Coordinates of C-alpha atoms and ligand atoms in Angstrom, one line a residue:
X1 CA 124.5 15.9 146.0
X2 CA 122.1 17.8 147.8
X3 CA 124.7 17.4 151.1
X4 CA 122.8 13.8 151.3
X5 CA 123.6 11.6 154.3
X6 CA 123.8 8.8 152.4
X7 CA 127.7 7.1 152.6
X8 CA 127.4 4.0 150.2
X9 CA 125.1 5.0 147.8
X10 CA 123.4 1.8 146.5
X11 CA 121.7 2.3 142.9
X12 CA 118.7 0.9 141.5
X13 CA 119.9 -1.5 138.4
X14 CA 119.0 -0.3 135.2
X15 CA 116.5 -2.1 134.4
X16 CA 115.0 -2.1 137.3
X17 CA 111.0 -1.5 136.5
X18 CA 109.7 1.2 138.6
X19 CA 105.4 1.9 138.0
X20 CA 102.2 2.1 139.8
X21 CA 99.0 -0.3 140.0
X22 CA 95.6 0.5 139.9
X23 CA 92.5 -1.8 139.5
X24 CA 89.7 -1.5 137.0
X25 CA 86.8 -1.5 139.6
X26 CA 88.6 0.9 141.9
X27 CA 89.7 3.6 138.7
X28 CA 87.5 3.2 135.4
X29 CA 84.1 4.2 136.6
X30 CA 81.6 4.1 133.3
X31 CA 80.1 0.9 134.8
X32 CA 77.3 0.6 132.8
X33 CA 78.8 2.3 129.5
X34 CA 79.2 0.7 125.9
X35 CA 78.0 -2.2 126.6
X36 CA 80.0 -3.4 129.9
X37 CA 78.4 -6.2 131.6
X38 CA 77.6 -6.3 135.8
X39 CA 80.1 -6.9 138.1
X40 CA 79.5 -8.7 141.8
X41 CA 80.5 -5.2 142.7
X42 CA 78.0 -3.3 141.0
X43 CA 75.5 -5.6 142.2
X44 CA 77.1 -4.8 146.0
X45 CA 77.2 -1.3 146.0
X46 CA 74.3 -1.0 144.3
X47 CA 72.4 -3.4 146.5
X48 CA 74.1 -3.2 149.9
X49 CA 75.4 0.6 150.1
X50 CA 75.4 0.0 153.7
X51 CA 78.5 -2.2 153.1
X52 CA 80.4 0.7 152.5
X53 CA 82.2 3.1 154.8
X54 CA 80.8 6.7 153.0
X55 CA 78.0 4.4 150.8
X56 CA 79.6 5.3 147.6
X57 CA 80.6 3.1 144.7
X58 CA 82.6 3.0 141.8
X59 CA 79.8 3.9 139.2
X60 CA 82.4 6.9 137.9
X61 CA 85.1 6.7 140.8
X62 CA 88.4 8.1 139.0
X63 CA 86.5 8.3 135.4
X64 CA 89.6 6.3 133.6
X65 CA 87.3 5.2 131.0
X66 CA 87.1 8.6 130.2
X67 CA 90.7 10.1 131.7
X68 CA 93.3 7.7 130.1
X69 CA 95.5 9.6 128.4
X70 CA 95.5 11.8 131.8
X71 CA 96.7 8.9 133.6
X72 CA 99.5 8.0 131.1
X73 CA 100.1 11.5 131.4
X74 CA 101.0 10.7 135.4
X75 CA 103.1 8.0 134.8
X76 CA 105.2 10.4 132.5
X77 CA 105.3 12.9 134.7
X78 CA 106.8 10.6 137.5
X79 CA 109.2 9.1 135.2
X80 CA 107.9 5.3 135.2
X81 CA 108.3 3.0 133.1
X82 CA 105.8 0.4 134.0
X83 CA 101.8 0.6 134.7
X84 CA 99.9 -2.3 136.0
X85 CA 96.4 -2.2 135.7
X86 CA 92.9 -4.6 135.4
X87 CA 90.8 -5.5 133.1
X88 CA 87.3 -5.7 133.8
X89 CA 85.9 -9.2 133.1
X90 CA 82.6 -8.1 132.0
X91 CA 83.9 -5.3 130.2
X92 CA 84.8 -7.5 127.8
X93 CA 82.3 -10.3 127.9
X94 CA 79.5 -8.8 129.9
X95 CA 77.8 -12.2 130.4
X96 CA 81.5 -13.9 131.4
X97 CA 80.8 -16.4 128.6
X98 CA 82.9 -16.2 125.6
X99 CA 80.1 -16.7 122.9
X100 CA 79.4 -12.9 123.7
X101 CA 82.4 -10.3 123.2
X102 CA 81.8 -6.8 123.3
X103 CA 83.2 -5.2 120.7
X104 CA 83.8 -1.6 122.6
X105 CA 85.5 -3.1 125.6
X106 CA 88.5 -4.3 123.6
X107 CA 88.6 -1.3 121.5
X108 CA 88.9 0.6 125.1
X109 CA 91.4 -1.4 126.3
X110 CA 93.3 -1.4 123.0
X111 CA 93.5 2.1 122.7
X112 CA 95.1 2.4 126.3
X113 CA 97.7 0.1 125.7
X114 CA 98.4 1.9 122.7
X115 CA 98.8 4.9 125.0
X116 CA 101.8 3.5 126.6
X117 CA 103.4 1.9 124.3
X118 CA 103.4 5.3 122.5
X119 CA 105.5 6.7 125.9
X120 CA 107.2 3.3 126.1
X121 CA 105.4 2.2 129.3
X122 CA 105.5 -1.2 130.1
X123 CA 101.8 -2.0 130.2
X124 CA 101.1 -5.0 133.3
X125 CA 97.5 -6.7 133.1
X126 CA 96.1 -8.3 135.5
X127 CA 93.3 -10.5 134.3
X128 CA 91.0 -10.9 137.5
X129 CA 90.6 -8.1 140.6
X130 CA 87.7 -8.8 142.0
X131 CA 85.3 -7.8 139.3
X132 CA 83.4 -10.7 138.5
X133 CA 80.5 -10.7 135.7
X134 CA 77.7 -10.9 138.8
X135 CA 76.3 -13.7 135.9
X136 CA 79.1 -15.9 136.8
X137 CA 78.4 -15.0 140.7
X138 CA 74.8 -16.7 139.9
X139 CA 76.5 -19.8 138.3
X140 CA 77.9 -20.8 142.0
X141 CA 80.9 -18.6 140.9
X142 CA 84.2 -19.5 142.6
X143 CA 82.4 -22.4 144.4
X144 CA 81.7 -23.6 141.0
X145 CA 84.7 -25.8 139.8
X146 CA 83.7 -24.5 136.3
X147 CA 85.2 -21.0 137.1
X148 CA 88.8 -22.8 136.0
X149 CA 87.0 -23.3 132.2
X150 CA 85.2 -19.9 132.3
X151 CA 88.4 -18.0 133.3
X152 CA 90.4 -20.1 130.9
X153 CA 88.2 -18.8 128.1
X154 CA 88.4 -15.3 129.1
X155 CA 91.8 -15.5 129.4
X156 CA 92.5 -16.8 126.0
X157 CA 90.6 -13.8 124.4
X158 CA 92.4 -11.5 126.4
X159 CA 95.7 -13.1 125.3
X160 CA 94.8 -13.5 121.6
X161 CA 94.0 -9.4 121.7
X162 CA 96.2 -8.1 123.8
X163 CA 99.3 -10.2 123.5
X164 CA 100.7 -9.1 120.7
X165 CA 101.3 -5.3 122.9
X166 CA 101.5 -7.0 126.7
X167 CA 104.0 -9.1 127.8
X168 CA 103.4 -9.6 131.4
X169 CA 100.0 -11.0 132.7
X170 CA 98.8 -11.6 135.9
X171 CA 96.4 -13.8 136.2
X172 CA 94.9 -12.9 139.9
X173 CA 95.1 -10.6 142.1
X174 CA 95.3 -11.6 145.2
X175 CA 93.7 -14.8 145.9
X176 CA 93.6 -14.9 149.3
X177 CA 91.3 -11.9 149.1
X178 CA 89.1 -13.2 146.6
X179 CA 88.3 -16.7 148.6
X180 CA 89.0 -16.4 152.5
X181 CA 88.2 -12.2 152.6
X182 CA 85.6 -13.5 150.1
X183 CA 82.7 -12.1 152.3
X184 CA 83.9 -8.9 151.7
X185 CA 85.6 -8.5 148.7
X186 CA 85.4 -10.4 145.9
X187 CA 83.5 -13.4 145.2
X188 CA 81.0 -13.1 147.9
X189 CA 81.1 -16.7 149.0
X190 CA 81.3 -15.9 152.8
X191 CA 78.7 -16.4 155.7
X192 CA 79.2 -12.7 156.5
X193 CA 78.8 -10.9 153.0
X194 CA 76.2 -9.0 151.7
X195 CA 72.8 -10.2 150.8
X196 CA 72.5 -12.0 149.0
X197 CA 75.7 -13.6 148.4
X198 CA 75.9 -14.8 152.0
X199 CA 74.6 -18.0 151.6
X200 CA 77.3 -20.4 152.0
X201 CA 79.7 -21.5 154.7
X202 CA 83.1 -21.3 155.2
X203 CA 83.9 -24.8 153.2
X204 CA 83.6 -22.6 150.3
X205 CA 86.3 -20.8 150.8
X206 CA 88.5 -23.7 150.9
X207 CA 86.4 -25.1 147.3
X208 CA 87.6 -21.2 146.0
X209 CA 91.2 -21.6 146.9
X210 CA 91.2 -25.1 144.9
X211 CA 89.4 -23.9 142.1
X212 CA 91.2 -20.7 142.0
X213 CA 94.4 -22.8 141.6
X214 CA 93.1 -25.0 139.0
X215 CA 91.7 -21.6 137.3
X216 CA 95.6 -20.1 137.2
X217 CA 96.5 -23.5 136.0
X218 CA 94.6 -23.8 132.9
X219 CA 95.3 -20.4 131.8
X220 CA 99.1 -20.1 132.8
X221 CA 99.3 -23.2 130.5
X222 CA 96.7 -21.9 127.4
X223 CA 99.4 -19.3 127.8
X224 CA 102.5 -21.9 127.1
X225 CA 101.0 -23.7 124.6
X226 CA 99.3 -21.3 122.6
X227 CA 100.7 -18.2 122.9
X228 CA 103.9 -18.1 124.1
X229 CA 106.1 -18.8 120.9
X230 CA 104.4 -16.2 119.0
X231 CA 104.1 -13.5 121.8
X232 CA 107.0 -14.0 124.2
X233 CA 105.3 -12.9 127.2
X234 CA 105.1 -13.9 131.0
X235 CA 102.4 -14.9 132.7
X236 CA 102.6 -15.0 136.4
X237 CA 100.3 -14.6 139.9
X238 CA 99.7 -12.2 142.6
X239 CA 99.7 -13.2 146.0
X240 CA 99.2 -11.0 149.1
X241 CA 101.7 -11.3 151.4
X242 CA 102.2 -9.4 155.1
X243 CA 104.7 -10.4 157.0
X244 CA 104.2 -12.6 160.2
X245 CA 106.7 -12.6 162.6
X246 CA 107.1 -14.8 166.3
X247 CA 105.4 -12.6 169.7
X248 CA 108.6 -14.0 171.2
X249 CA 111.1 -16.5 170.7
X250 CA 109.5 -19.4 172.0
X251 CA 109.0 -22.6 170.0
X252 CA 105.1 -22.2 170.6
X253 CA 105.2 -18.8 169.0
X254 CA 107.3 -19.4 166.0
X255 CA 105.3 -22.5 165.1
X256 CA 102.3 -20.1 165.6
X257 CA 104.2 -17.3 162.9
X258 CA 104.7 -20.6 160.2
X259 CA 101.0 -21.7 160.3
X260 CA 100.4 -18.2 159.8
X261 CA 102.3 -17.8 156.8
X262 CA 101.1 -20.9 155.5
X263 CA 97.6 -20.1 156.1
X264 CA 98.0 -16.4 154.6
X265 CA 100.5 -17.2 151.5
X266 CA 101.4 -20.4 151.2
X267 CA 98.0 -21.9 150.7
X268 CA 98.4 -20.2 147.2
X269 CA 101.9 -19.8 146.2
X270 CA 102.6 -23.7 147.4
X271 CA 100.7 -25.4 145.1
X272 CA 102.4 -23.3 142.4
X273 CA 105.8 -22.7 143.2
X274 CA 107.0 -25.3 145.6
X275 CA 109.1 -28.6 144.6
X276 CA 106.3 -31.1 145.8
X277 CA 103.3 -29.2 144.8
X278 CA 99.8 -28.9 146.7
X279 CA 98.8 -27.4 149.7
X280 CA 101.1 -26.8 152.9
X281 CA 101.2 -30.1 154.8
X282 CA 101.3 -28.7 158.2
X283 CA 98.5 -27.0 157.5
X284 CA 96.6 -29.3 155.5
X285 CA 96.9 -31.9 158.1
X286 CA 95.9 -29.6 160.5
X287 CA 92.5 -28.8 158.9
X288 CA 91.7 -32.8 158.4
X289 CA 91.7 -33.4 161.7
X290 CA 89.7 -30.7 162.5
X291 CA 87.4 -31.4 160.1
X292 CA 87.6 -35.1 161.4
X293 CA 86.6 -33.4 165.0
X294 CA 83.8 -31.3 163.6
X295 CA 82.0 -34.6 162.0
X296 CA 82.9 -34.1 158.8
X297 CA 83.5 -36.9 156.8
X298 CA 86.3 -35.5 154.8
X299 CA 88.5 -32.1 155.3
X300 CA 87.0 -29.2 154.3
X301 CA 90.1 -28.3 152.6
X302 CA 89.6 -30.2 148.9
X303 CA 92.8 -31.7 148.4
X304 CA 94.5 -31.6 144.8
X305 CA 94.2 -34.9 142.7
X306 CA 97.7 -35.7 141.3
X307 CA 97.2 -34.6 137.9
X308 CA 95.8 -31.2 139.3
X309 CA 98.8 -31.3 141.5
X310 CA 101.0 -31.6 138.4
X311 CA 98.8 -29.0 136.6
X312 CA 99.0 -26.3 139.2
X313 CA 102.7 -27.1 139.8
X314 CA 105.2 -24.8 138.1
X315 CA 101.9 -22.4 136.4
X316 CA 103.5 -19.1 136.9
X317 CA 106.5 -17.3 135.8
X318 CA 106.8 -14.9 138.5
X319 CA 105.6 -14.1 141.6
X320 CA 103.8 -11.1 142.2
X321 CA 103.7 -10.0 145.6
X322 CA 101.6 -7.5 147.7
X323 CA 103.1 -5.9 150.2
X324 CA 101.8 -3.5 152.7
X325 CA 102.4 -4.3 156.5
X326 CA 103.0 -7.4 159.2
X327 CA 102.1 -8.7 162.2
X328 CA 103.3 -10.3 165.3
X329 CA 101.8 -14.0 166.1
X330 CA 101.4 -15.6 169.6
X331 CA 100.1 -18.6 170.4
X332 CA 98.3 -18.0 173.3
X333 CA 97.3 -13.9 173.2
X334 CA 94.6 -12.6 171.1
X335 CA 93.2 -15.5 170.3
X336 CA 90.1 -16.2 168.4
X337 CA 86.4 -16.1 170.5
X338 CA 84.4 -17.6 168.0
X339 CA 84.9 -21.0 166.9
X340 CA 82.7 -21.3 163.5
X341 CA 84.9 -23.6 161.0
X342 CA 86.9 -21.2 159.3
X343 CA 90.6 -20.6 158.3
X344 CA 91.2 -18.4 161.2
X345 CA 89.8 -21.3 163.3
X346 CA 91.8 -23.8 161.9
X347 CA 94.7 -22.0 162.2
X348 CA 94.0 -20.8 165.7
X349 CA 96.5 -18.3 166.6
X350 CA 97.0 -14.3 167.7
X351 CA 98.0 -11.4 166.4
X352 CA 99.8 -8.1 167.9
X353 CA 100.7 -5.1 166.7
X354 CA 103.0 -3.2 168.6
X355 CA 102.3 0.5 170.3
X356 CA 105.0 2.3 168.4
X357 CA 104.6 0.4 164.6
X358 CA 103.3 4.3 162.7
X359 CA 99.7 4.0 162.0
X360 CA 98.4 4.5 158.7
X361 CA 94.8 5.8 157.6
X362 CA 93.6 2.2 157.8
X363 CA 93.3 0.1 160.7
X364 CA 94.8 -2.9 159.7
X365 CA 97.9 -1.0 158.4
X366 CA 100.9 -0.2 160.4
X367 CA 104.9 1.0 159.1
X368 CA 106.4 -2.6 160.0
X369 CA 110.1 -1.8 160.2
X370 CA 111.4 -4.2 157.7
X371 CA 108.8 -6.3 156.4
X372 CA 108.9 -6.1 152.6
X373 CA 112.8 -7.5 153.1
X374 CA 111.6 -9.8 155.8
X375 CA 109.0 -11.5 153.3
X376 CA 111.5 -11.2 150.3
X377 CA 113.7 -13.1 152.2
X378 CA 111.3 -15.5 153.0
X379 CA 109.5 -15.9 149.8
X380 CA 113.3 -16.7 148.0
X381 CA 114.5 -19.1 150.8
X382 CA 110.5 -21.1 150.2
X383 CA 110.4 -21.3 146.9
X384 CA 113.9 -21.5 145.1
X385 CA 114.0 -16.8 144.4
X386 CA 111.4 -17.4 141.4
X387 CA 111.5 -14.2 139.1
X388 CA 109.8 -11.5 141.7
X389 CA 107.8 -7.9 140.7
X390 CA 106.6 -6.2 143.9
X391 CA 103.1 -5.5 142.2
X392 CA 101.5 -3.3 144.9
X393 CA 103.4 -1.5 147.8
X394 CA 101.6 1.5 149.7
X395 CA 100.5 4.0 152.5
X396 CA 96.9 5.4 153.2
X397 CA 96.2 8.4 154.4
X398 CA 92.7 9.7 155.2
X399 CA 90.0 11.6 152.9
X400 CA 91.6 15.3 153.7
X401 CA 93.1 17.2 151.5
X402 CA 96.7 17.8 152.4
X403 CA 99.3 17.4 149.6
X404 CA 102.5 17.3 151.8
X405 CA 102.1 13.4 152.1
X406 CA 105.3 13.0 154.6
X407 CA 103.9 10.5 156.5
X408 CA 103.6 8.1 152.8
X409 CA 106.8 9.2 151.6
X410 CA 108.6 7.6 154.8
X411 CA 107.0 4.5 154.1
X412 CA 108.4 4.8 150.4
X413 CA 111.2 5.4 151.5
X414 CA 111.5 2.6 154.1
X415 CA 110.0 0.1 151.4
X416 CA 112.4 0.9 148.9
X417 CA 115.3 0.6 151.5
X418 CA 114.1 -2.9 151.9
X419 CA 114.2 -3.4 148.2
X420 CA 117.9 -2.1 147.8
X421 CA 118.5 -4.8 150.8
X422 CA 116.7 -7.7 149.1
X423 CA 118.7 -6.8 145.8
X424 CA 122.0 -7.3 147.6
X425 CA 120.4 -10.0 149.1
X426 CA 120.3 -11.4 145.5
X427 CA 116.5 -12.0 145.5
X428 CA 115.4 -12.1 141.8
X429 CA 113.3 -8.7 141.9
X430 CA 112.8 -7.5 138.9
X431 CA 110.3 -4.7 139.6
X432 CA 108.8 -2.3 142.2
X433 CA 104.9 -0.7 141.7
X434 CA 103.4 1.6 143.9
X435 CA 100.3 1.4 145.2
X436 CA 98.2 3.5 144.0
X437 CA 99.1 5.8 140.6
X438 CA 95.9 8.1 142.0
X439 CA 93.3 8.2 144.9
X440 CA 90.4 5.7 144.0
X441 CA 87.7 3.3 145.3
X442 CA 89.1 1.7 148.4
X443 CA 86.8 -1.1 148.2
X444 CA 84.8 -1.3 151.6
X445 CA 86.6 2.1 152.6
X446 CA 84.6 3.7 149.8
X447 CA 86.8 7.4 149.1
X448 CA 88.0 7.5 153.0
X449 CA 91.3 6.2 152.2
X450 CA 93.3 7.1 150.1
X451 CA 96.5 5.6 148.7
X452 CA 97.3 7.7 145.9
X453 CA 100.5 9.6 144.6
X454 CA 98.1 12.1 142.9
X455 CA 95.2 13.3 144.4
X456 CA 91.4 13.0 143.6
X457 CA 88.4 15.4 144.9
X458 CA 85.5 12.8 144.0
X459 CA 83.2 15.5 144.1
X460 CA 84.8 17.3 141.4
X461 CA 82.8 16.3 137.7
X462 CA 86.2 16.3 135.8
X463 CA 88.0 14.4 138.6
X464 CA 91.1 16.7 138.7
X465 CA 94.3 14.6 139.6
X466 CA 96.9 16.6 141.7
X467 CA 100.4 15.5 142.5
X468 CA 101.2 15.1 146.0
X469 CA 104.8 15.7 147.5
X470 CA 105.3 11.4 147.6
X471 CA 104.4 12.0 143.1
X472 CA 108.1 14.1 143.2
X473 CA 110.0 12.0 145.8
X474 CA 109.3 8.8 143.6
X475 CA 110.2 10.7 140.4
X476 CA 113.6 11.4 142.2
X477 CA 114.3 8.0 143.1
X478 CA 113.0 6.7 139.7
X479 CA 115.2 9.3 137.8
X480 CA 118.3 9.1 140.0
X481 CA 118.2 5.4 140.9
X482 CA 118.8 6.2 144.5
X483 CA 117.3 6.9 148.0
X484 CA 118.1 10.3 149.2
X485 CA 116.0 10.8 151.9
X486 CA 116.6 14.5 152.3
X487 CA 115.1 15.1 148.5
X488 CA 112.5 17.9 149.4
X489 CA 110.5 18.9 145.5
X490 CA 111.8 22.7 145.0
X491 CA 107.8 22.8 143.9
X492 CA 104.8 21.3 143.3
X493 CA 104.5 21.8 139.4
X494 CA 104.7 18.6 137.8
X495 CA 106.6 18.4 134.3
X496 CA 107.7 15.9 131.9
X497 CA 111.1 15.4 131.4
Ligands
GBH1 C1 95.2 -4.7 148.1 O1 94.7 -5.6 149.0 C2 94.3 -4.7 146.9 O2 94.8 -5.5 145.8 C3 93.9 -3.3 146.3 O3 92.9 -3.4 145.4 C4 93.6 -2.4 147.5 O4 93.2 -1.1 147.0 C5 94.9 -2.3 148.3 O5 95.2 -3.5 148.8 C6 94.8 -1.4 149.5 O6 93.9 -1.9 150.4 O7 89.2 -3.7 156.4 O8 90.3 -4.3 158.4 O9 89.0 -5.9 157.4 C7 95.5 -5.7 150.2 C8 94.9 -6.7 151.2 C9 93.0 -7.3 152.4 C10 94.1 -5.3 152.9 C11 91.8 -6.9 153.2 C12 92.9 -4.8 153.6 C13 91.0 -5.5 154.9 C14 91.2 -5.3 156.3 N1 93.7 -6.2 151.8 N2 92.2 -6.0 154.2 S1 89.8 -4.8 157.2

């Protein structure tokens, strides 16, 4: 075929489930249409442009309130059979409180489900990216132990009018984002955010990691009781997880690589997915006692009671993993110069990323050779190979327009390598989504990076998506169900097949 290289082709199982994520923030635009409550990022953007790397927003960004039938058009034309998207919280109850529903919200996310299920497209929702009603923000938000109830009631109503159509819901995306990157992106807790969400310390990012758990906990199981006989769905969690390798061999150095991991994942997929339940123990002994050296009276970290310990334990049926690049970690180079209380503190260690790792269009974003097998690996030997869906995997490139995406389709290529290895491996993957179905609102990066397999001009009213060369190479792997790395697209006309 195509005088490929490959000797042992390995196939992609059947029903594999091959998409592309976006995020409701980062796509839908129309923030302030048919009745759509404020988000904490509305209230950012709007307030703190200076936040953002080109000062834009997401007021319009791809227009998918308005371009929905475009994007399932996309997924089509790529050949996927899965789409996982968000929805946004105050979309549907603009006040975050369930006594007010807005009527127009569901209708719009009715009708796009409908969409897919029309093309047979696996629709996957994630309940929470970062979107929170900014009424909930004023509340304490995720420093509030009330978000559990709050997001427990917003989850029932998406469950009770959506369930009948979805079948796999994720209840958060990315947890570690939303309480230790907090001051950043998406609850605002942090000393560093924005005004005027910076008013806290870092103990509240521990309080949002607990209550965030709890939150998972009491909708996973609102889920199980009331919902799953009738619907026969899933409901899982999506954790972000970059894989943190030793500096060197030394015992220093891969102790430094396991506090690492336990600070970046496992902080959120213990308490969930492993036999005893709670938090890491090496790491949550670690922050007592420096909480015990800082004068505090108790460890910042808020440790589980047993019957939120039992809760939280077992409240997923899948892991959901975000996967996009790794680190080395040393225990003595790079180390942290501030020592304000903090995760980073308590963990303590350094990273490196080596000279010739391919750089990206985003700093923090290097070709790792190996890492999505690395983590798979290490995610099924942690926590007993729960069912696993990589639910974001991608590349950045920068704001020019250039089409012939090389550089992102040998990072697909790579990635999906690793899949085909964790499959042998006998990891229980059951599905791959790329990261991103278009070009959208990078968050702080604003519309300087870009991660999509289409392309956006964002100055352009009717927001034009173009397929790039990665749109083709992923419809060949998706259509064939393997990797030939010579596929070159004979042209850049998109069709359906
Ligand atoms: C995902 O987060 C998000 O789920 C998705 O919405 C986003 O578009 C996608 O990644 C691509 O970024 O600016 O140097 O401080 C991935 C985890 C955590 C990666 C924060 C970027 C910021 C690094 N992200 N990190 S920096």
């Amino acid at each position: 075929c195509h005088g490929s290289p490959v000797t042992k082709q390995r196939r992609f199982p059947t029903k594999f489930m091959f998409g592309a994520a976006t995020s409701a923030y980062q796509i839908e635009g129309a923030w302030d249409v048919d009745g759509k409550g404020e988000s904490i990022w509305d209230r950012m953007t709007h307030m703190s442009p200076g936040f953002i790397e080109d000062k834009s927003n997401g007021d319009i960004a791809a227009d998918s309130y308005h371009n929905y039938k475009r994007d399932v058009q996309m997924l089509r034309e790529m050949s996927l059979d899965t789409y996982r998207f968000s929805i946004s919280w105050p979309r549907i109850l603009p006040t975050g409180m369930p006594n007010d529903i807005n009527p127009a919200g569901i209708a719009f996310y009715k009708n796009f489900i409908n969409e897919l299920l029309k093309y047979k497209i696996t629709p996957m929702v994630t309940l929470y990216h970062w979107d929170l009603p900014q009424k909930l923000q004023e509340l304490g938000g995720f420093a509030n132990p009330l978000i559990s109830d709050w997001f427990a009631d917003y989850a029932r109503i998406v469950f009770q009018n959506f369930g009948d159509r979805v079948k796999h819901f994720i209840t958060f995306n990315e947890p570690r984002e939303t309480c230790i990157v907090s001051n950043m992106f998406s609850s605002f807790n942090g000393s560093a955010g924005p005004e005027p969400f910076n008013k806290s310390t870092n103990i509240v990012n521990y309080l949002c990691a607990k209550h965030l758990a709890v939150a998972n906990a009491k909708a996973y199981h609102i889920y199980d009781k009331e919902f799953r006989a009738t619907q026969k769905g899933q409901c899982g969690i999506t954790v972000s997880v970059d894989w943190y390798g030793a500096h060197t061999n030394s015992p220093e150095d891969k102790n430094a690589a396991e506090l690492k991991r336990q600070g970046e994942w496992g902080i959120f997929a213990n308490p969930i997915f492993s036999t005893d339940g709670g938090f890491p123990k090496e790491l949550s002994d670690r922050i007592a006692k420096k909480s015990a050296q800082q004068g505090y009276t108790k460890s910042r970290l808020p440790e589980f009671t047993e019957e939120e310990k039992a809760l939280v334990k077992g409240s997923a049926d899948f892991l959901g993993v975000n996967h996009y690049t790794g680190f080395l970690v040393s225990a003595t180079v790079n180390k942290l110069e501030n020592h304000v209380p903090s995760l980073a503190d308590d963990i303590d260690v350094g990273l490196i990323v080596p000279q010739e790792w391919p750089k990206s269009g985003a700093d923090w974003l290097t070709l790792t050779p190996n890492s999505l097998y690395n983590i798979l690996h290490q995610l099924k030997a942690k926590y007993n190979n729960p069912v696993f869906y990589i639910t974001e995997n991608g590349w950045p490139t920068t704001a020019e327009f250039n089409l012939n995406d090389d550089d992102r389709i040998t990072y697909y290529r790579a990635a999906l390598e690793n899949v085909l290895d964790a499959l042998d491996d006998g990891v229980n993957l059951k599905g791959y989504m790329a990261w991103s179905l278009m070009d959208n609102f990078e968050w702080l990066g604003g519309y300087t990076q870009r991660f999509g397999l289409y392309y956006i001009d964002f100055q352009d009213p009717a927001r034009t998506r173009i397929p790039k060369k990665s749109a083709f190479v992923y419809k060949h792997i998706v259509n064939n169900r393997y990797l030939d790395h010579t596929y070159q697209p004979e042209s850049m006309t998109m069709t359906i097949d």
